[in-house]
Coordinates of C-alpha atoms in Angstrom, one line a residue:
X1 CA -33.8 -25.6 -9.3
X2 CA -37.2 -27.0 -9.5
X3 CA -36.2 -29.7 -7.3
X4 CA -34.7 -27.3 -4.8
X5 CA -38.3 -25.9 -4.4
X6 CA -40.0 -29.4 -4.1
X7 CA -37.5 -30.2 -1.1
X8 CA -37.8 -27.1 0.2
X9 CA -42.0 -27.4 0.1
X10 CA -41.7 -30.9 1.5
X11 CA -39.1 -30.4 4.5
X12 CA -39.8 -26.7 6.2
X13 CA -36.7 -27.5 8.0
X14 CA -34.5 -27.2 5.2
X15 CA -35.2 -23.3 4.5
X16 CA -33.8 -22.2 7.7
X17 CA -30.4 -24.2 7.4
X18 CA -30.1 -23.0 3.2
X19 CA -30.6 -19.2 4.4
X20 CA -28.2 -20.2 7.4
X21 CA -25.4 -21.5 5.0
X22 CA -25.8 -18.6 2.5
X23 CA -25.3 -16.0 4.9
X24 CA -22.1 -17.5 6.2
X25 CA -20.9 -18.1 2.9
X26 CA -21.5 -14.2 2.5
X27 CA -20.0 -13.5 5.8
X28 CA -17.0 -15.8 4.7
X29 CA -16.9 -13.6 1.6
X30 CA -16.5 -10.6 3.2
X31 CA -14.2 -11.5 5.9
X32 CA -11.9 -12.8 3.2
X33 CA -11.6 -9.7 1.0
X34 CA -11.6 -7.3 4.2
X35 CA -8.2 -8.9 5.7
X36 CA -5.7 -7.0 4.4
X37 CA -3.0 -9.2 2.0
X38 CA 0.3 -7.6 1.1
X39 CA 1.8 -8.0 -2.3
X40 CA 4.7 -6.9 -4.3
X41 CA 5.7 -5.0 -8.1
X42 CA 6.9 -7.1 -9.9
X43 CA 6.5 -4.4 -13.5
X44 CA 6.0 -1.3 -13.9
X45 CA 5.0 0.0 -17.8
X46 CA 4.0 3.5 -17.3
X47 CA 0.6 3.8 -15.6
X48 CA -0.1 0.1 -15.3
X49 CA 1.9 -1.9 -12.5
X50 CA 1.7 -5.5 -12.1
X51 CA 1.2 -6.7 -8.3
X52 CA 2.1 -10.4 -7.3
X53 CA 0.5 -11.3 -3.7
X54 CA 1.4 -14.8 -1.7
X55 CA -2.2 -15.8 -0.7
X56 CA -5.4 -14.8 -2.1
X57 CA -5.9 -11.7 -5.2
X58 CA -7.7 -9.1 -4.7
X59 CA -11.3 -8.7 -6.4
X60 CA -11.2 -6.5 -9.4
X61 CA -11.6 -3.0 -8.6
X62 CA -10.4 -3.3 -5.0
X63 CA -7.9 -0.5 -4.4
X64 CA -4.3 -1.6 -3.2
X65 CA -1.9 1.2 -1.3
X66 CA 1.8 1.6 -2.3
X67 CA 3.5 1.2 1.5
X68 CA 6.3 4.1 2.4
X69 CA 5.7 5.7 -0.3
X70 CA 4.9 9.7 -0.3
X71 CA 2.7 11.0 -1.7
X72 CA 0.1 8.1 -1.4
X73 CA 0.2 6.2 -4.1
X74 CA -3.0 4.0 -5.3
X75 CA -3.5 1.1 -7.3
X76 CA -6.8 0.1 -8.6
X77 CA -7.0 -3.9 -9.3
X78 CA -7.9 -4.2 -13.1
X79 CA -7.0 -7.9 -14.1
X80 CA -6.0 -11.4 -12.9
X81 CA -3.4 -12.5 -14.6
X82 CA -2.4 -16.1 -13.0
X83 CA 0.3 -17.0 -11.3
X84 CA -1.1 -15.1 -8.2
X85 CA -0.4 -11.6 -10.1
X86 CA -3.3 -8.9 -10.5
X87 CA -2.3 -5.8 -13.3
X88 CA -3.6 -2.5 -11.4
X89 CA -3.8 1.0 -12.8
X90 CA -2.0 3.8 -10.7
X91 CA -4.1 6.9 -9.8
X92 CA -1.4 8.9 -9.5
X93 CA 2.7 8.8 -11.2
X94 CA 4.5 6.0 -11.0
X95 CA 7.9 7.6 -10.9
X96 CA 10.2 5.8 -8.3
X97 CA 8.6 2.9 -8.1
X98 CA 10.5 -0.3 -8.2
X99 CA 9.9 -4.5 -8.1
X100 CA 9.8 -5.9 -4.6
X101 CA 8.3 -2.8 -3.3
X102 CA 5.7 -4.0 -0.7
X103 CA 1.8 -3.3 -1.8
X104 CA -1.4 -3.6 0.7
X105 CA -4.7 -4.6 -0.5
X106 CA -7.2 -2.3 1.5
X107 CA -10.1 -4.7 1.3
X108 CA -12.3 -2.3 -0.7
X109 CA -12.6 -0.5 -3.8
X110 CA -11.7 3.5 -4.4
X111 CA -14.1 5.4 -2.2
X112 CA -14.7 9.3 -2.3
X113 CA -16.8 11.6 -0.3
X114 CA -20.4 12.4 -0.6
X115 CA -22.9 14.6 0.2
X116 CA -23.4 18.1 0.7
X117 CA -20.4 18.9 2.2
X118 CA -18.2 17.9 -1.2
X119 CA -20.1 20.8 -3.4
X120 CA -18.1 23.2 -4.6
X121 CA -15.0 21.6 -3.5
X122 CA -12.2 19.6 -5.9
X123 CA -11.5 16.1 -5.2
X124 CA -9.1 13.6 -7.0
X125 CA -10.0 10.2 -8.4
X126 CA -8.9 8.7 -4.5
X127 CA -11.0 11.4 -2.7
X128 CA -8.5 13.9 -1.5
X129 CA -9.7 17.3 -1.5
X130 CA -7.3 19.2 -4.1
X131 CA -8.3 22.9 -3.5
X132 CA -6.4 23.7 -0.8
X133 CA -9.3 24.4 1.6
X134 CA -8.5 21.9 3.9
X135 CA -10.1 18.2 4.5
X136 CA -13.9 17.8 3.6
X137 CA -15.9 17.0 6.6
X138 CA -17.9 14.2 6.1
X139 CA -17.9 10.6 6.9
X140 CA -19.8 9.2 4.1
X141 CA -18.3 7.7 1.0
X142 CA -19.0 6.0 -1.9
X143 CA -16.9 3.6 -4.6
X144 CA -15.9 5.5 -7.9
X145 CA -17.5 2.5 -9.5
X146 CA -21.3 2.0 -8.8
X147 CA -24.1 0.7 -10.6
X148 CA -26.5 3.0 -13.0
X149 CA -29.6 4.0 -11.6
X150 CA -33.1 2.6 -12.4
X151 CA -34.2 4.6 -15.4
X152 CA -37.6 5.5 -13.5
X153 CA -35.1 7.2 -10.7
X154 CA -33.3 9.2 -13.8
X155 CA -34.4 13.1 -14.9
X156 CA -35.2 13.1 -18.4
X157 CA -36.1 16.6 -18.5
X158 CA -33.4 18.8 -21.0
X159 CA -32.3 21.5 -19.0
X160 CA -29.4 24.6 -19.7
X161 CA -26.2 25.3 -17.7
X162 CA -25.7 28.4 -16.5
X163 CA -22.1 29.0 -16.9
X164 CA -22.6 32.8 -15.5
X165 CA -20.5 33.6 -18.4
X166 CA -22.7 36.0 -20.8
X167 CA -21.6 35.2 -24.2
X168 CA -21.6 31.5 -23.8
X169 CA -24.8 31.5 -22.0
X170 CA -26.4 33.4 -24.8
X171 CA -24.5 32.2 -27.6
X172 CA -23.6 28.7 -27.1
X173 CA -25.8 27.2 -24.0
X174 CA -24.8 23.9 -22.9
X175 CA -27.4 21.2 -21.5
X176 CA -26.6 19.7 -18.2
X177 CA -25.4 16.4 -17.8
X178 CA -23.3 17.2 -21.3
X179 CA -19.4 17.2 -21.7
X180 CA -18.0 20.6 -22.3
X181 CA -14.6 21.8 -22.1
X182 CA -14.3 25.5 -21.2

């Protein structure tokens, strides 16, 4: 590293063509794990389905689609296992599903809508709205997996949720952020 920086001091020439080279690399990256690959099941042991693709895997957490298959079934990239095979998690059942059955690697991870237009509705873990008030309007998304925030951008302060229910408002007040099972 240190003698990275001394080149890069002595020959101004040489920053340009490194920040040139990254930035393809990253656009290599990304144009790799965008193109679509298709796969196939090889197992299926309840929830967890083992996907064997012909050219590159999929990153971990990409999602992979479940071709002809109704309702849409997702599978979430978990583990490389060798031998070009990646074990995935279903989001939904996995009733009906058999080996050779053709899977497609979307490119990206699990993404659900966000914003204001997704409160007070009921999505799944894929993002479909679930409450039978139609599709959610929005074009903004966001993975189900995302980094924690910078504590400085996190409220610390303790504050009660209002359930609207009387006796477990008074009686037995839950803090926000908590788990509670109603």
């Amino acid at each position: 590293m240190f003698a990275l920086r001394n080149a890069i001091k002595s020959d101004k020439s040489l920053l340009p063509l490194l920040c040139n080279l990254k930035r393809g690399a990253a656009a290599k990256a990304a144009a790799k794990t965008a193109a679509a690959s298709n796969g196939k099941i090889v197992a299926v042991i309840g929830a967890v389905v083992d996907v064997q693709f012909d050219d590159d895997l999929p990153p971990i957490l990409n999602a992979l689609e479940v071709e002809n298959r109704a309702p849409r079934l997702v599978l979430e990239v978990a583990q490389h296992l060798g031998e070009n095979t990646v074990r995935t998690i279903a989001m939904d059942g996995t009733e009906g599903l058999v080996r050779g059955q053709k899977v497609l690697d979307t490119g990206y991870p699990i993404r659900i809508p966000v914003g204001a237009e997704t409160l007070g509705r009921i999505i799944n873990v894929i993002g479909e709205p679930i409450d039978e008030r139609g599709p959610i309007p929005t074009n903004k998304t966001a993975p189900i997996h995302a980094e924690a925030p910078e504590f400085v951008d996190m409220s610390v302060e303790q504050e009660i949720l209002v359930t609207g229910i009387k006796v477990v408002d008074l009686l037995a007040p839950y803090a926000k952020g908590g788990k509670i099972g109603l």
